[in-house]
Amino acid sequence: MSLKVLVVDDDENIREIVRIMLKDFKVLEASNALEGIRLFIEEKPDIVLMDISMPGIDGVETTREILRIDPKAVILGLSAFSRSRGKELLDAGAKGVIEKPFTRKSLREAIESYLAKARS
């Protein structure tokens, strides 16, 4: 069974990069918070990669909402602003933050590491 990864990011280029880096996973894409929440409910992904800074509802509030729906959800932040906003996302319940730009190797290692912790 292939891992199911939901990417919630308003930047189409980031979603495309993640899709390419994780081509052997099933990658679901949402360009905003509401779409991300809907896909989370419908698809029940193994992990969510959440942009912190998005127009409208940001990644912090989206993280809180997803965790209200499923307290066991594994959410990792994706952000170029991890130093300034990463703590907010962690306080909202995210398991970690991956700083942009990231490499394929660092992204995959983070996903595997956080999923292993969540399953143990």
mmCIF file with all atom_site columns, C-alpha atoms in Angstrom, residues 19-20 28 34 54 66 83 97 103:
data_model
loop_
_atom_site.group_PDB
_atom_site.id
_atom_site.type_symbol
_atom_site.label_atom_id
_atom_site.label_alt_id
_atom_site.label_comp_id
_atom_site.label_asym_id
_atom_site.label_entity_id
_atom_site.label_seq_id
_atom_site.pdbx_PDB_ins_code
_atom_site.Cartn_x
_atom_site.Cartn_y
_atom_site.Cartn_z
_atom_site.occupancy
_atom_site.B_iso_or_equiv
_atom_site.pdbx_formal_charge
_atom_site.auth_seq_id
_atom_site.auth_comp_id
_atom_site.auth_asym_id
_atom_site.auth_atom_id
_atom_site.pdbx_PDB_model_num
ATOM 1 C CA . ARG A 1 19  ? 4.415   15.687 -6.049 1.00 0.00 ? 19  ARG A CA 1
ATOM 2 C CA . ILE A 1 20  ? 7.603   15.038 -8.053 1.00 0.00 ? 20  ILE A CA 1
ATOM 3 C CA . LEU A 1 28  ? -3.251  14.807 -2.825 1.00 0.00 ? 28  LEU A CA 1
ATOM 4 C CA . LEU A 1 34  ? -10.989 24.658 3.079  1.00 0.00 ? 34  LEU A CA 1
ATOM 5 C CA . MET A 1 54  ? -1.630  31.064 3.205  1.00 0.00 ? 54  MET A CA 1
ATOM 6 C CA . ILE A 1 66  ? -7.788  18.996 11.196 1.00 0.00 ? 66  ILE A CA 1
ATOM 7 C CA . ARG A 1 83  ? 11.933  30.406 12.516 1.00 0.00 ? 83  ARG A CA 1
ATOM 8 C CA . VAL A 1 97  ? 8.288   21.817 10.582 1.00 0.00 ? 97  VAL A CA 1
ATOM 9 C CA . THR A 1 103 ? 15.549  18.329 -0.556 1.00 0.00 ? 103 THR A CA 1
#
